[in-house]
Short mmCIF file of C-alpha atoms in Angstrom, two decimals:
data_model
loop_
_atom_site.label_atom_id
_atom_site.label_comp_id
_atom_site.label_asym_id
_atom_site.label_seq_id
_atom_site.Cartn_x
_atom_site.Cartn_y
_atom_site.Cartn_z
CA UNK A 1 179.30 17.81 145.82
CA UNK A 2 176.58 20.18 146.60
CA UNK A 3 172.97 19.86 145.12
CA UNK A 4 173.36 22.79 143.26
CA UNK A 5 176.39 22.40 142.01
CA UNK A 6 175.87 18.25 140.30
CA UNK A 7 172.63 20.46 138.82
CA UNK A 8 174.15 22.69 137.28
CA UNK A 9 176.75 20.05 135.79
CA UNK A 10 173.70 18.16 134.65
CA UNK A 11 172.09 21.13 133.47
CA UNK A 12 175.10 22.38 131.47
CA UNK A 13 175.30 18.60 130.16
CA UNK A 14 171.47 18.56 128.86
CA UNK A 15 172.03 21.81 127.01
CA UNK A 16 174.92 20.46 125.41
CA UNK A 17 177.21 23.94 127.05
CA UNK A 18 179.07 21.38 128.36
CA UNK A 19 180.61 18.86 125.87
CA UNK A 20 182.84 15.72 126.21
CA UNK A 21 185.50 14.61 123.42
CA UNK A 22 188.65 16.49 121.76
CA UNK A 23 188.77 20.38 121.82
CA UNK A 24 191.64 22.70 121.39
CA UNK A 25 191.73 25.27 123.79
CA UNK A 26 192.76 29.03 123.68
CA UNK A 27 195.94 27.90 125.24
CA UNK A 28 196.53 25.24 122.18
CA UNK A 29 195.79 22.58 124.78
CA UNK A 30 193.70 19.55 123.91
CA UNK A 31 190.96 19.18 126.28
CA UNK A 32 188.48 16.59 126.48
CA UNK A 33 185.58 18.71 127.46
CA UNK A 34 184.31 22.12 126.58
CA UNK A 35 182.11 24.40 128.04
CA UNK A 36 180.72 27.21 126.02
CA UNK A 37 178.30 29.59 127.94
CA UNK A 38 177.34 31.65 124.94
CA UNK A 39 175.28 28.70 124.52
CA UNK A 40 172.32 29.54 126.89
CA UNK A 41 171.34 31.59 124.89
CA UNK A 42 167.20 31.56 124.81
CA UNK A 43 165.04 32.08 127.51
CA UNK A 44 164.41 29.21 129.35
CA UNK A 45 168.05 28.22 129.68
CA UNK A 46 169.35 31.82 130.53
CA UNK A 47 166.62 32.29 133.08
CA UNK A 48 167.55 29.05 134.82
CA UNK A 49 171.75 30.02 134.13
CA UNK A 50 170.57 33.17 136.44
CA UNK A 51 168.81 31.08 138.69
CA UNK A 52 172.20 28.98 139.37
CA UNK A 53 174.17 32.40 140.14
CA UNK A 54 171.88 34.19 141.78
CA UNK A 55 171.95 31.28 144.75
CA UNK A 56 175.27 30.57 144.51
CA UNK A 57 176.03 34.29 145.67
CA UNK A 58 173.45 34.10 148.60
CA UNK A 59 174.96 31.31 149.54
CA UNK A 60 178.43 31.85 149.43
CA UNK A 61 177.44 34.57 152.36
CA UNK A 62 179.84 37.60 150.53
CA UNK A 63 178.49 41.20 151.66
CA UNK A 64 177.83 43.03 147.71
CA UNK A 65 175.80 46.12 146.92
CA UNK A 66 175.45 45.51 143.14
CA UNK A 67 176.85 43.91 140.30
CA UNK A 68 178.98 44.20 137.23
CA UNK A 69 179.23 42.34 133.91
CA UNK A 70 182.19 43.41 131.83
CA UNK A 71 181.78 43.21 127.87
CA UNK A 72 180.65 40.96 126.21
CA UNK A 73 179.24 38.20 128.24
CA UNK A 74 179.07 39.29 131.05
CA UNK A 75 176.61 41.91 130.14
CA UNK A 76 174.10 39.48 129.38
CA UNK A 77 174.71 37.11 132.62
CA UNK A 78 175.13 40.44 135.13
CA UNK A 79 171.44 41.55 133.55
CA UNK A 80 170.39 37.93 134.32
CA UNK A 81 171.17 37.18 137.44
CA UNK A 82 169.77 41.32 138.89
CA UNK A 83 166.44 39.59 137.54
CA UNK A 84 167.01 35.99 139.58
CA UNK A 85 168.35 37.93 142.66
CA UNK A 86 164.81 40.06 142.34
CA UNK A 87 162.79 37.43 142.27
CA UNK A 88 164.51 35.82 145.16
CA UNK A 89 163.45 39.40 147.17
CA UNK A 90 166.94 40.73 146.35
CA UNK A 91 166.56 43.89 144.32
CA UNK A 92 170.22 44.59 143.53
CA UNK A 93 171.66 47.31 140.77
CA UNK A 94 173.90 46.42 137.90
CA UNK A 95 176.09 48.05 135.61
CA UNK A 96 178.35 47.16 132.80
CA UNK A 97 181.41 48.43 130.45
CA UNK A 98 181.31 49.33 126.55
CA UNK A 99 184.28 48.45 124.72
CA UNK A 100 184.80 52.05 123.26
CA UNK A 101 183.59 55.42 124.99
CA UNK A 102 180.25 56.71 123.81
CA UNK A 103 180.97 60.39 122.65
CA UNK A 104 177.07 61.70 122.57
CA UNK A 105 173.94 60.88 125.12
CA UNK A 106 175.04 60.12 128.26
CA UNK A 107 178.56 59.34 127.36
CA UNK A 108 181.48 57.39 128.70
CA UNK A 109 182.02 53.46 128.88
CA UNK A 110 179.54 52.57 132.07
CA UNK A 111 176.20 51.60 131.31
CA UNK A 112 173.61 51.47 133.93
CA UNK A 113 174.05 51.96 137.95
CA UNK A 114 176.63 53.95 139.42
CA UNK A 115 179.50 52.40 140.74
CA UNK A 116 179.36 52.54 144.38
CA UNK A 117 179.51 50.40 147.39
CA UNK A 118 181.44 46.76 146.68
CA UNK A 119 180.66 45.97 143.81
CA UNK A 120 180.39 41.66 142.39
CA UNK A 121 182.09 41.32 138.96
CA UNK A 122 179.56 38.54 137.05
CA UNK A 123 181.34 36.63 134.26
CA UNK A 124 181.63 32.94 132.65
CA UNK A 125 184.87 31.69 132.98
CA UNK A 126 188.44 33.47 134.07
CA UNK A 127 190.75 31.97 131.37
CA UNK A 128 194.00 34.82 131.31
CA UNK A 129 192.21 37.25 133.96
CA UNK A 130 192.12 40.56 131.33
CA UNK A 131 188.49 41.03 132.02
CA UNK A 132 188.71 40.71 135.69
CA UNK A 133 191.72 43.45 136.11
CA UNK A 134 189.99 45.65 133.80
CA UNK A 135 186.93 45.51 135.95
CA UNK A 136 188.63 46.12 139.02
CA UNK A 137 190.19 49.05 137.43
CA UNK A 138 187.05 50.34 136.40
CA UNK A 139 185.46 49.85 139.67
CA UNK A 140 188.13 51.51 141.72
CA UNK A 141 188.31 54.55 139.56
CA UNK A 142 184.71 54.92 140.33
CA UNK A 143 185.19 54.80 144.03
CA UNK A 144 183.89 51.40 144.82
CA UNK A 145 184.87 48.59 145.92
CA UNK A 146 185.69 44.80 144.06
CA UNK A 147 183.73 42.27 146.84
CA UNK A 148 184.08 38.93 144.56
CA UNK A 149 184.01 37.22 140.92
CA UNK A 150 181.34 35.29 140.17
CA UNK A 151 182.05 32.44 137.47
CA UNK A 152 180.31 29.83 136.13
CA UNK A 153 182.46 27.31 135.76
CA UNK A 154 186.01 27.00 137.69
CA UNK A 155 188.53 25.08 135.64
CA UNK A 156 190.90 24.21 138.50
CA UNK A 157 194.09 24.57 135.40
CA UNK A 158 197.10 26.50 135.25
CA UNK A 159 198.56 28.11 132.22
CA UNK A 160 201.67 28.39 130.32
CA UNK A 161 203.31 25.71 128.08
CA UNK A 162 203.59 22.58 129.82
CA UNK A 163 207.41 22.43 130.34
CA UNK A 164 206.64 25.86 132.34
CA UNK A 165 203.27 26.04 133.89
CA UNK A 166 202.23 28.36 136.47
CA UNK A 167 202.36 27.58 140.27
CA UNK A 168 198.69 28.50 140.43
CA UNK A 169 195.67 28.28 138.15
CA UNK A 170 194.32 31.79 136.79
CA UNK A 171 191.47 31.73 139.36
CA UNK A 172 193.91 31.57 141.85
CA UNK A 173 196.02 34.10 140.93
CA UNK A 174 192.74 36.69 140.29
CA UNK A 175 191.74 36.07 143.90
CA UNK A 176 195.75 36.60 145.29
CA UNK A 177 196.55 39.35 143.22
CA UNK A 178 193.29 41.49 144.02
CA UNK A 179 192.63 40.02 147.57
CA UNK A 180 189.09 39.25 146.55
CA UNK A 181 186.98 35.52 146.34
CA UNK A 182 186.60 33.91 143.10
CA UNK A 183 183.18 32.25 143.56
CA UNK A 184 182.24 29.22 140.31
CA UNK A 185 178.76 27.64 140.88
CA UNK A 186 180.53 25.01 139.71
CA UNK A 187 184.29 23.57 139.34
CA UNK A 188 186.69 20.63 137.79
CA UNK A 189 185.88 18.57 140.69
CA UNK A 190 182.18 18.56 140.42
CA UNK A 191 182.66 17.47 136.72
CA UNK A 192 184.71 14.90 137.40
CA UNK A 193 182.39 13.58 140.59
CA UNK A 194 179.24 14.02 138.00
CA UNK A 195 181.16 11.96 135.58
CA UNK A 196 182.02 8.96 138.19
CA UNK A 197 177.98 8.78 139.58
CA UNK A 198 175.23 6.88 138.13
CA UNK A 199 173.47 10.79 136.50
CA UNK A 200 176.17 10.59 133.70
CA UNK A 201 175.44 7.30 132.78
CA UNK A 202 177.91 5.19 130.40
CA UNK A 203 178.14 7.26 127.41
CA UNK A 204 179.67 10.28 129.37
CA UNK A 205 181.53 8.21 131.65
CA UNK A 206 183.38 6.56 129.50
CA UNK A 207 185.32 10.18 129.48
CA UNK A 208 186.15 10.11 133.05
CA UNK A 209 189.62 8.72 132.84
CA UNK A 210 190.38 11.45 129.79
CA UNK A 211 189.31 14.35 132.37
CA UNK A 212 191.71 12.51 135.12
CA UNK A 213 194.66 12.62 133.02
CA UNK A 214 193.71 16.14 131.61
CA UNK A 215 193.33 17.32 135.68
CA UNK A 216 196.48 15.34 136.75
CA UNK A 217 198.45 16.96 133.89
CA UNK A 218 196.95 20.74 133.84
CA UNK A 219 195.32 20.32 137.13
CA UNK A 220 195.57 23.08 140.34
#
């Protein structure tokens, strides 16, 4: 895998966003890792989160105007990664959604830049898709355009109950329903490489073969 992307798998790893052993999922699913972005959550670690999506949209080469962080997290990581793509010499606009219309001030549910041009929706994971179609509705009402989801971390897993799983994982879906890329600095693949190199080390690689029958089951 890419530089960037066994970094940020270390990274997440070293802050502990990224944990190994026997969590229950959303889904009811036993998993045997979890990663929890609301966990970069001082300075340091949020500045270098930015850092990691602020590259990984130069380099994925999509054409955007500004971005858009739909509430709650995405707030925070849409703010972020405006400052990153500044300091990289990319001043870029962002705006983001309230969960309930403001009645006095300025009003409404957007916060920030108007929505214009094509428009990069910034968020952690994709897990059902809810926050992705609301975004897209709210950016197409405005006139603009939905370029691309950013995403920390891809999870590569389709949902449903296991004796009826979907064909595709919810990533997949997002980016076939709306016609747009789903771009993760990082995915199940470039966990599972990090775990089988020497970085991990034993203690995490012992989990390897928990992750391979968790991808082989779950797995897109």
């Amino acid at each position: 895998m890419s530089n960037l992307r066994q970094e940020f798998i270390a990274f997440s790893v070293e802050t502990e966003v990224l944990r190994f052993g026997q969590f229950t999922t959303k889904a009811g699913r036993l998993s045997p890792y979890f990663f929890n972005a609301g966990l970069f959550h001082d300075g340091a670690t949020l500045g270098r989160l930015a850092q990691f999506y602020a590259q990984t949209l130069i380099e994925s080469g999509v054409e955007f105007d500004m971005l858009f962080g739909p509430a709650y997290k995405g707030i925070t990581l849409a703010s972020a990664t405006a400052v990153a793509l500044a300091a990289q010499g990319r001043n870029t606009s962002f705006a983001y959604n309230r969960k309930e219309a403001k009645d006095h001030g300025e009003g409404g549910t957007i916060v920030g830049a108007k929505l214009q041009g094509k428009v990069v929706i910034v968020d952690d994971v994709i897990s059902a898709g809810t926050s992705v179609r609301e975004s897209v509705d709210m950016i197409r009402a405005a006139g603009a355009e939905p370029a691309a989801v950013l995403i920390a971390l891809d999870r590569m897993e389709r949902s449903g109950k296991d004796d009826a799983l979907s064909e595709g994982s919810a990533v997949q879906q997002v980016a076939k329903e709306f016609g747009i890329p789903v771009i993760s600095i990082a995915n199940l693949d470039d966990l599972f490489t990090y775990l089988s190199g020497e970085g991990a080390g034993a203690e995490l690689g012992q989990h390897k073969e928990a992750v391979a029958a968790y991808r082989t089951r779950y797995g897109v």
